[in-house]
Amino acid sequence: MSMNNQGRPTGIEPENRRRAVAPGTVTAEEMATISGDRGLDHEEKLIFELDHGATGVDMPDVQVAEDRLGGMRRKGAIGLPGLSEPEVVRHYVRLSRMNYAIDSGLYPLGSCTMKHNPRLNEKMARLPGFGDLHPLAPAAATQGALELISQLMTWLTQLTGMPAVAMSPKAGAHGELCGMLAIRAAIQARGETRPRVLVPESAHGTNPATAAFAGFIVDEVPALPNGRVDSAALKAKLGPDVAAIMLTNPNTCGLFEGEIIEIAKAVHEAGGYFYCDGANFNAIAGRVRPGDLGVDAMHINLHKTFSTPHGGGGPGAGPVVLSDRLAPFAPIPLLVADGKGLRLIEDAADAPEGAKPFGRMCAFHGQMGMFSRALTYMLSHGRDGVRQASEDAVLSANYILASLKDVMSAPFGDGPCMHEALFDDHFLDETGVTTLDFAKAMIDEGYHPMTMYFPLVVHGAMLIEPTESESKESLDSFIHVLRALALEAKAGNTARFAGAPRLAPRRRLDETAAARKPVLRWKKPEPMKEAAE
Amino acid sequence: MRYLPLTPDDRKAMLTKIGAASVDALYRDVPKAAQVGLSVFDLPDTQGEMEVERALTKLAARNVAAGQAPFFCGAGAYKHHVPASVDHLIQRSEFLTSYTPYQPEIAQGTLQYLFEFQTQVALLTGMEVANASLYDGSTATAEAVLMAQRLTKRGKAILSGGLHPHYAETVETVAGLIGQMVRTPVTPGKAEDIIALIDDQTACVVVQTPDVFGLIRNLRPIAEAAHAKGALLIAVVTEVVSLGLLESPGAQGADIVAAEGQSIGNGLNFGGPYVGLFATREKFLRQMPGRLTGETVDAEGRRGFVLTLSTREQHIRREKATSNICTNSGLCTLAFTIHLSLLGEEGMARLARLNHAKASALASRLAQLPGVELVTGSFFNEFTLRLPKPALPVVDALAAKGVLAGVPAARLLPRDADAANLLIVAATETNTDEDFDALVAALKEAL
């Protein structure tokens, strides 16, 4: 191998390359290092274990001789570690390198829509006019922010074909709660009591949790062998005590509920409301309007369909579009336009005629930082780009389904899927390899696993959502690896599964031990002297 | 479209592999009647990065950012200096574009910072355990009340009149479904007699300190009275920088602390995303909402971290979960953790002292203005003034002159006639003497 003048290898002979990375060819002894670190992979202590009394922020040391703290001044230290800026930066950079990310590879988590997060979104959200704007600044100082919210509302109502939208919910589950509280208020306004909510067994866990949170009793509806909700069973459960159904469409099996319009009609005829979980809007945005399906309320995960970053688990945003029947019950704040411009109605008593807000979801007005990112994404795509993105997402999922269904088992693989392809663990029968093993083996191959064991309606589920962000080459590499893994499992080469992952920053972690004796925070080690006593 | 890698040829090849004539065939399960063409959407078509940036920049320019003016707004959201390294680090791809750490072997970065975050929150609040965040302070407060209702099997919650009105409304909206919500009268600058209201039906008492007017409350007697009746004390903190100088709620006997963490590491963002801090006693752990990160070992015995006790959560327990929360404030917790790590013990103490010194100096100057009364005798970095006339128009008039003077209490309590003349003023380390001069001069002129 030759080197260029910057010391980089200009070519790697395939033979050497294979030897260097092939599992089993490097002995544990060869891998052992003096430091415990391995090349670019550093072990990193907890920030508390790096404490040496430094500080990473320079500030004047003002002493407050006569405070006005009402006698409530802190007596003891907090116990925070002290480090300089370079140490803090290095600590978090090292931690970051232990994470998988969309930016570094395909992230096929079904139901999570791990699409590309454009950096323009980040730049726009950080414009001081948005990022450094106080939520209670006078209306005259916030007209641009209110206009941005108004534009985003237009996009959301246009794309969904719904007349109204509540912007304050802070994530998908919070949006579900908002929708269900609007339904509750609407039923109360009719002078009725409807305690039950129908939820298909394939639903996201947030659906039954939300229904219970909003004070309803959850009644499960079974799925049919074709992966759709059993509409006959659903209709049989309808009655004067049913407040709503909560249905995901496309559903969590990655399938469109074809009878949706009739189901909505039946629910409405029985006096109930149709809550649609919008987690899978990325399959249909720009092609299908939920309003045309009979939906009364649907949250939109801006962090899924509209590319605001997932950030390791949040923040998200979950605006809820509402039908005419539910719009009057939208929570405060409400955005209105009058002669002087846009303003927020922050008190229910000031609501316009006909509006009966059910309450307030949170302080202030929602996830503005996510709104600016989502609007940036929408303006970038345009209506044509949004539609193309949905179609590419569906095309990519079907391409994966078509390319894997002969070696893996696709319970609903006879027809097309929407934006995610569902497999079960039938193809692993008799191999001794589980869905979990299979997923962990993907980690060694450089991939984040798909969603595992969800939805619950198939055994050992593997739900793959490639999104529209992958090139064909990237999809082909992924397919190649999954095919090879499936064949390996069937051929009885199970060692690579049982021990996986071997090449990640950690081997499999003991989750049972973590739950049995929870250690949820660092504690200062006892001094040696006391320990000896 | 620059974000879509597939070319027309790729799409064709993929359709061939699938055996579909067109993309339309893939949507065959969707009723024809429900499929629409692009023309139904009254929306623009795709635009280049430059055009989009221009449109957003134009909108942003119509707002007055905190950094553009002498700025004194608080009331639940505070302007603090965030070190440059914080925003740089949270934008690293591996943090920004990762998901919830459900695959711990390739998410140790996220899991370790969450463990550090939980520890920092527990230390700051003086509690034993903290979760990996909720949405914000207001929703954390609502979750705290629900948790108290579960723990005590009682419905009634007593909400202090000093609790941020948005927080009180958020609590009432969800916990009001389960039990009676009693709000004490609003007594700006004074602690109401909340103890008298606690009875053996009471699940919890919710007290904010410093309260929405800036007044520092002594929680100890309230905790004792609550505990004597079998009720819990929920302490709410909307300005966590105060914990650098004030006794922690845990040390005062709080059972649950719900706080807004925005002040550390996070920008104002017109109200969100922020970060809800939630801490409690170890014995209440199983009823805690939200994600928790725990320490464990891997197959080689090395220390590692995982999400744990998830049998409390919706994806396992479904309708029996302690909360419906899924997505939380991940990246905001990271910003919080990095900023607090940069501050450290010494930095946090200095920051808090500086805030108090600034506010104290400003309060003294403003209180000397004719007709202006300082109503909060004790405070941290925020206090309330009673003006000789309604505060809302005064604030609007000052805004027109380029001074953001604070939050009129009427903005939060529009039905409360006594609040009309009250102005809530916050001062932080970001304020300069010139800012103070500008506010004093402008207010003097407006009165």
CSV table of N, CA and C in Angstrom, one decimal, chain B residues 226-331:
chain,number,residue,atom,x,y,z
B,226,ALA,N,-48.0,19.7,55.2
B,226,ALA,CA,-48.5,18.7,54.2
B,226,ALA,C,-48.3,17.3,54.7
B,227,HIS,N,-47.1,17.1,55.2
B,227,HIS,CA,-46.8,15.7,55.6
B,227,HIS,C,-47.7,15.3,56.8
B,228,ALA,N,-48.0,16.2,57.6
B,228,ALA,CA,-48.8,15.9,58.8
B,228,ALA,C,-50.2,15.4,58.4
B,229,LYS,N,-50.7,15.9,57.2
B,229,LYS,CA,-52.0,15.4,56.7
B,229,LYS,C,-51.9,14.3,55.6
B,230,GLY,N,-50.7,13.8,55.5
B,230,GLY,CA,-50.5,12.8,54.5
B,230,GLY,C,-50.5,13.3,53.0
B,231,ALA,N,-50.2,14.5,52.9
B,231,ALA,CA,-50.2,15.1,51.5
B,231,ALA,C,-48.7,15.3,51.2
B,232,LEU,N,-48.5,15.6,49.9
B,232,LEU,CA,-47.1,15.8,49.4
B,232,LEU,C,-46.9,17.2,49.0
B,233,LEU,N,-45.6,17.7,49.1
B,233,LEU,CA,-45.3,19.0,48.7
B,233,LEU,C,-44.6,19.0,47.4
B,234,ILE,N,-45.2,19.6,46.4
B,234,ILE,CA,-44.5,19.8,45.1
B,234,ILE,C,-44.0,21.2,45.0
B,235,ALA,N,-42.6,21.2,44.8
B,235,ALA,CA,-42.0,22.5,44.7
B,235,ALA,C,-41.8,22.8,43.2
B,236,VAL,N,-42.1,24.0,42.8
B,236,VAL,CA,-41.9,24.4,41.3
B,236,VAL,C,-40.8,25.5,41.3
B,237,VAL,N,-39.9,25.3,40.3
B,237,VAL,CA,-38.9,26.3,40.1
B,237,VAL,C,-38.9,26.6,38.7
B,238,THR,N,-39.1,27.9,38.3
B,238,THR,CA,-39.1,28.3,36.9
B,238,THR,C,-37.7,28.9,36.6
B,239,GLU,N,-36.9,29.3,37.6
B,239,GLU,CA,-35.6,29.9,37.3
B,239,GLU,C,-34.6,29.1,38.0
B,240,VAL,N,-34.0,28.1,37.3
B,240,VAL,CA,-33.1,27.2,38.1
B,240,VAL,C,-31.8,27.8,38.4
B,241,VAL,N,-31.4,28.9,37.8
B,241,VAL,CA,-30.2,29.6,38.2
B,241,VAL,C,-30.3,29.9,39.7
B,242,SER,N,-31.5,30.2,40.2
B,242,SER,CA,-31.7,30.5,41.6
B,242,SER,C,-31.1,29.5,42.5
B,243,LEU,N,-31.1,28.2,42.1
B,243,LEU,CA,-30.6,27.1,42.9
B,243,LEU,C,-29.2,27.2,43.2
B,244,GLY,N,-28.4,28.1,42.5
B,244,GLY,CA,-27.0,28.3,42.8
B,244,GLY,C,-26.9,29.1,44.1
B,245,LEU,N,-27.9,29.8,44.5
B,245,LEU,CA,-27.8,30.7,45.7
B,245,LEU,C,-28.8,30.3,46.8
B,246,LEU,N,-29.9,29.7,46.4
B,246,LEU,CA,-31.0,29.4,47.3
B,246,LEU,C,-30.9,28.0,47.8
B,247,GLU,N,-31.4,27.8,49.0
B,247,GLU,CA,-31.6,26.4,49.5
B,247,GLU,C,-32.4,25.6,48.6
B,248,SER,N,-32.0,24.4,48.4
B,248,SER,CA,-32.7,23.5,47.5
B,248,SER,C,-34.1,23.1,48.0
B,249,PRO,N,-35.1,22.9,47.2
B,249,PRO,CA,-36.4,22.4,47.6
B,249,PRO,C,-36.3,21.1,48.4
B,250,GLY,N,-35.4,20.2,48.0
B,250,GLY,CA,-35.2,19.0,48.7
B,250,GLY,C,-34.8,19.2,50.1
B,251,ALA,N,-33.9,20.1,50.4
B,251,ALA,CA,-33.5,20.4,51.7
B,251,ALA,C,-34.6,21.0,52.6
B,252,GLN,N,-35.6,21.5,51.9
B,252,GLN,CA,-36.8,22.1,52.6
B,252,GLN,C,-37.9,21.1,52.8
B,253,GLY,N,-37.7,19.9,52.3
B,253,GLY,CA,-38.8,18.9,52.5
B,253,GLY,C,-39.7,18.6,51.4
B,254,ALA,N,-39.4,19.1,50.2
B,254,ALA,CA,-40.2,18.8,49.0
B,254,ALA,C,-40.2,17.4,48.7
B,255,ASP,N,-41.3,16.8,48.2
B,255,ASP,CA,-41.4,15.4,47.8
B,255,ASP,C,-41.2,15.3,46.3
B,256,ILE,N,-41.6,16.2,45.6
B,256,ILE,CA,-41.4,16.2,44.1
B,256,ILE,C,-40.9,17.6,43.7
B,257,VAL,N,-39.9,17.7,42.9
B,257,VAL,CA,-39.6,19.0,42.4
B,257,VAL,C,-39.8,19.0,40.8
B,258,ALA,N,-40.6,20.0,40.4
B,258,ALA,CA,-40.8,20.2,38.9
B,258,ALA,C,-40.3,21.5,38.6
B,259,ALA,N,-39.4,21.5,37.6
B,259,ALA,CA,-38.7,22.8,37.3
B,259,ALA,C,-38.5,23.0,35.8
B,260,GLU,N,-38.4,24.3,35.4
B,260,GLU,CA,-38.1,24.6,34.0
B,260,GLU,C,-36.6,24.8,33.9
B,261,GLY,N,-35.9,24.0,33.0
B,261,GLY,CA,-34.5,24.1,32.9
B,261,GLY,C,-33.9,25.0,31.9
B,262,GLN,N,-34.8,25.7,31.2
B,262,GLN,CA,-34.4,26.6,30.1
B,262,GLN,C,-33.3,27.5,30.4
B,263,SER,N,-33.2,28.0,31.6
B,263,SER,CA,-32.2,29.0,31.9
B,263,SER,C,-30.8,28.5,31.7
B,264,ILE,N,-30.6,27.2,31.8
B,264,ILE,CA,-29.3,26.7,31.7
B,264,ILE,C,-29.1,26.0,30.3
B,265,GLY,N,-28.4,26.6,29.5
B,265,GLY,CA,-28.0,26.0,28.2
B,265,GLY,C,-29.0,26.3,27.0
B,266,ASN,N,-30.2,26.7,27.3
B,266,ASN,CA,-31.2,26.8,26.3
B,266,ASN,C,-31.7,28.3,26.1
B,267,GLY,N,-31.9,28.6,24.8
B,267,GLY,CA,-32.3,29.9,24.4
B,267,GLY,C,-33.8,30.1,24.7
B,268,LEU,N,-34.3,31.4,24.5
B,268,LEU,CA,-35.7,31.7,24.8
B,268,LEU,C,-36.6,31.1,23.8
B,269,ASN,N,-36.3,31.0,22.5
B,269,ASN,CA,-37.0,30.3,21.5
B,269,ASN,C,-38.5,30.6,21.5
B,270,PHE,N,-38.9,31.8,21.9
B,270,PHE,CA,-40.4,32.2,21.9
B,270,PHE,C,-41.2,31.2,22.7
B,271,GLY,N,-40.6,30.5,23.6
B,271,GLY,CA,-41.4,29.6,24.5
B,271,GLY,C,-41.2,28.1,24.4
B,272,GLY,N,-40.4,27.7,23.5
B,272,GLY,CA,-40.1,26.3,23.4
B,272,GLY,C,-39.2,25.9,22.2
B,273,PRO,N,-38.5,24.9,22.2
B,273,PRO,CA,-38.5,23.8,23.2
B,273,PRO,C,-37.7,24.2,24.4
B,274,TYR,N,-38.2,23.8,25.6
B,274,TYR,CA,-37.5,24.0,26.8
B,274,TYR,C,-37.3,22.6,27.4
B,275,VAL,N,-36.9,22.5,28.7
B,275,VAL,CA,-36.6,21.2,29.3
B,275,VAL,C,-37.2,21.1,30.7
B,276,GLY,N,-38.1,20.1,30.9
B,276,GLY,CA,-38.8,19.9,32.2
B,276,GLY,C,-37.9,19.1,33.1
B,277,LEU,N,-37.6,19.6,34.2
B,277,LEU,CA,-36.8,18.8,35.2
B,277,LEU,C,-37.8,18.2,36.2
B,278,PHE,N,-37.5,17.0,36.6
B,278,PHE,CA,-38.4,16.3,37.4
B,278,PHE,C,-37.6,15.4,38.4
B,279,ALA,N,-37.7,15.7,39.7
B,279,ALA,CA,-36.9,15.0,40.7
B,279,ALA,C,-37.8,14.6,41.9
B,280,THR,N,-37.5,13.5,42.5
B,280,THR,CA,-38.3,13.1,43.6
B,280,THR,C,-37.5,12.2,44.6
B,281,ARG,N,-38.2,11.6,45.5
B,281,ARG,CA,-37.5,10.7,46.5
B,281,ARG,C,-37.5,9.3,45.9
B,282,GLU,N,-36.5,8.6,46.3
B,282,GLU,CA,-36.3,7.2,45.8
B,282,GLU,C,-37.5,6.3,46.0
B,283,LYS,N,-38.2,6.5,47.1
B,283,LYS,CA,-39.3,5.6,47.5
B,283,LYS,C,-40.5,5.8,46.5
B,284,PHE,N,-40.5,7.0,45.8
B,284,PHE,CA,-41.6,7.2,44.8
B,284,PHE,C,-41.2,6.8,43.4
B,285,LEU,N,-40.1,6.2,43.2
B,285,LEU,CA,-39.5,5.9,41.9
B,285,LEU,C,-40.5,5.3,41.0
B,286,ARG,N,-41.2,4.3,41.5
B,286,ARG,CA,-42.0,3.4,40.6
B,286,ARG,C,-43.2,4.2,40.0
B,287,GLN,N,-43.6,5.3,40.6
B,287,GLN,CA,-44.7,6.1,40.1
B,287,GLN,C,-44.2,7.3,39.3
B,288,MET,N,-42.9,7.4,39.1
B,288,MET,CA,-42.3,8.5,38.4
B,288,MET,C,-42.7,8.4,36.9
B,289,PRO,N,-43.0,9.5,36.2
B,289,PRO,CA,-43.2,9.5,34.8
B,289,PRO,C,-41.9,9.7,34.0
B,290,GLY,N,-41.9,9.4,32.8
B,290,GLY,CA,-40.7,9.7,31.9
B,290,GLY,C,-39.6,8.7,31.9
B,291,ARG,N,-38.7,8.9,31.0
B,291,ARG,CA,-37.6,7.9,30.8
B,291,ARG,C,-36.6,8.1,32.0
B,292,LEU,N,-35.9,6.9,32.3
B,292,LEU,CA,-34.9,6.9,33.3
B,292,LEU,C,-33.7,6.1,32.7
B,293,THR,N,-32.5,6.7,32.9
B,293,THR,CA,-31.3,6.0,32.5
B,293,THR,C,-30.6,5.4,33.7
B,294,GLY,N,-30.2,4.1,33.6
B,294,GLY,CA,-29.5,3.5,34.7
B,294,GLY,C,-28.2,2.9,34.3
B,295,GLU,N,-27.4,2.7,35.4
B,295,GLU,CA,-26.1,2.1,35.2
B,295,GLU,C,-26.2,0.6,35.2
B,296,THR,N,-25.3,0.0,34.3
B,296,THR,CA,-25.3,-1.5,34.3
B,296,THR,C,-23.9,-1.9,33.8
B,297,VAL,N,-23.8,-3.2,33.4
B,297,VAL,CA,-22.5,-3.6,32.8
B,297,VAL,C,-22.8,-4.4,31.5
B,298,ASP,N,-21.8,-4.4,30.6
B,298,ASP,CA,-22.0,-5.2,29.4
B,298,ASP,C,-21.5,-6.6,29.5
B,299,ALA,N,-21.6,-7.4,28.5
B,299,ALA,CA,-21.2,-8.8,28.5
B,299,ALA,C,-19.7,-9.0,28.9
B,300,GLU,N,-18.9,-8.0,28.8
B,300,GLU,CA,-17.5,-8.1,29.2
B,300,GLU,C,-17.3,-7.4,30.6
B,301,GLY,N,-18.4,-7.0,31.2
B,301,GLY,CA,-18.2,-6.4,32.6
B,301,GLY,C,-17.9,-5.0,32.6
B,302,ARG,N,-17.9,-4.3,31.4
B,302,ARG,CA,-17.6,-2.9,31.4
B,302,ARG,C,-18.8,-2.1,31.8
B,303,ARG,N,-18.6,-0.9,32.5
B,303,ARG,CA,-19.8,-0.1,32.8
B,303,ARG,C,-20.4,0.5,31.6
B,304,GLY,N,-21.7,0.5,31.6
B,304,GLY,CA,-22.5,1.1,30.5
B,304,GLY,C,-23.8,1.5,31.0
B,305,PHE,N,-24.6,2.2,30.2
B,305,PHE,CA,-25.9,2.7,30.6
B,305,PHE,C,-27.0,2.3,29.7
B,306,VAL,N,-28.2,2.1,30.3
B,306,VAL,CA,-29.4,1.7,29.5
B,306,VAL,C,-30.6,2.5,30.0
B,307,LEU,N,-31.6,2.6,29.2
B,307,LEU,CA,-32.9,3.0,29.7
B,307,LEU,C,-33.5,1.9,30.6
B,308,THR,N,-34.0,2.3,31.7
B,308,THR,CA,-34.4,1.3,32.6
B,308,THR,C,-35.8,1.6,33.3
B,309,LEU,N,-36.3,0.6,34.0
B,309,LEU,CA,-37.6,0.7,34.7
B,309,LEU,C,-38.7,1.1,33.7
B,310,SER,N,-38.6,0.6,32.5
B,310,SER,CA,-39.5,1.0,31.4
B,310,SER,C,-40.9,0.3,31.6
B,311,THR,N,-41.0,-0.5,32.6
B,311,THR,CA,-42.3,-1.1,32.8
B,311,THR,C,-43.3,0.0,33.3
B,312,ARG,N,-42.8,1.2,33.6
B,312,ARG,CA,-43.6,2.3,34.0
B,312,ARG,C,-44.2,3.0,32.7
B,313,GLU,N,-43.6,2.7,31.6
B,313,GLU,CA,-43.8,3.6,30.4
B,313,GLU,C,-44.8,3.0,29.4
B,314,GLN,N,-45.3,3.9,28.6
B,314,GLN,CA,-46.4,3.6,27.6
B,314,GLN,C,-46.0,2.5,26.6
B,315,HIS,N,-44.8,2.4,26.2
B,315,HIS,CA,-44.5,1.4,25.1
B,315,HIS,C,-44.5,0.0,25.7
B,316,ILE,N,-44.5,-0.2,27.0
B,316,ILE,CA,-44.6,-1.5,27.7
B,316,ILE,C,-46.0,-1.6,28.3
B,317,ARG,N,-46.3,-0.6,29.2
B,317,ARG,CA,-47.5,-0.8,30.0
B,317,ARG,C,-48.8,-0.3,29.4
B,318,ARG,N,-48.6,0.4,28.3
B,318,ARG,CA,-49.8,0.9,27.5
B,318,ARG,C,-50.8,1.7,28.4
B,319,GLU,N,-52.0,1.3,28.5
B,319,GLU,CA,-53.0,2.1,29.3
B,319,GLU,C,-52.7,2.2,30.8
B,320,LYS,N,-51.8,1.3,31.3
B,320,LYS,CA,-51.5,1.4,32.7
B,320,LYS,C,-50.2,2.1,33.0
B,321,ALA,N,-49.7,2.8,32.0
B,321,ALA,CA,-48.4,3.5,32.2
B,321,ALA,C,-48.6,4.7,33.1
B,322,THR,N,-47.5,5.2,33.7
B,322,THR,CA,-47.5,6.3,34.6
B,322,THR,C,-47.8,7.6,33.9
B,323,SER,N,-47.5,7.6,32.6
B,323,SER,CA,-47.7,8.8,31.8
B,323,SER,C,-47.7,8.3,30.3
B,324,ASN,N,-48.3,9.2,29.4
B,324,ASN,CA,-48.2,8.8,28.0
B,324,ASN,C,-47.0,9.4,27.3
B,325,ILE,N,-46.1,10.0,28.1
B,325,ILE,CA,-45.0,10.7,27.4
B,325,ILE,C,-44.0,9.7,26.7
B,326,CYS,N,-43.6,10.1,25.5
B,326,CYS,CA,-42.6,9.3,24.8
B,326,CYS,C,-41.4,10.2,24.5
B,327,THR,N,-41.5,10.9,23.4
B,327,THR,CA,-40.5,11.9,23.1
B,327,THR,C,-40.4,12.9,24.3
B,328,ASN,N,-39.1,13.2,24.7
B,328,ASN,CA,-39.0,14.2,25.7
B,328,ASN,C,-38.2,15.4,25.2
B,329,SER,N,-37.2,15.9,26.0
B,329,SER,CA,-36.5,17.1,25.6
B,329,SER,C,-35.0,16.8,25.3
B,330,GLY,N,-34.7,15.6,24.9
B,330,GLY,CA,-33.4,15.1,24.7
B,330,GLY,C,-32.3,16.1,24.5
B,331,LEU,N,-32.3,16.8,23.4
B,331,LEU,CA,-31.2,17.7,23.0
B,331,LEU,C,-31.2,18.9,24.0
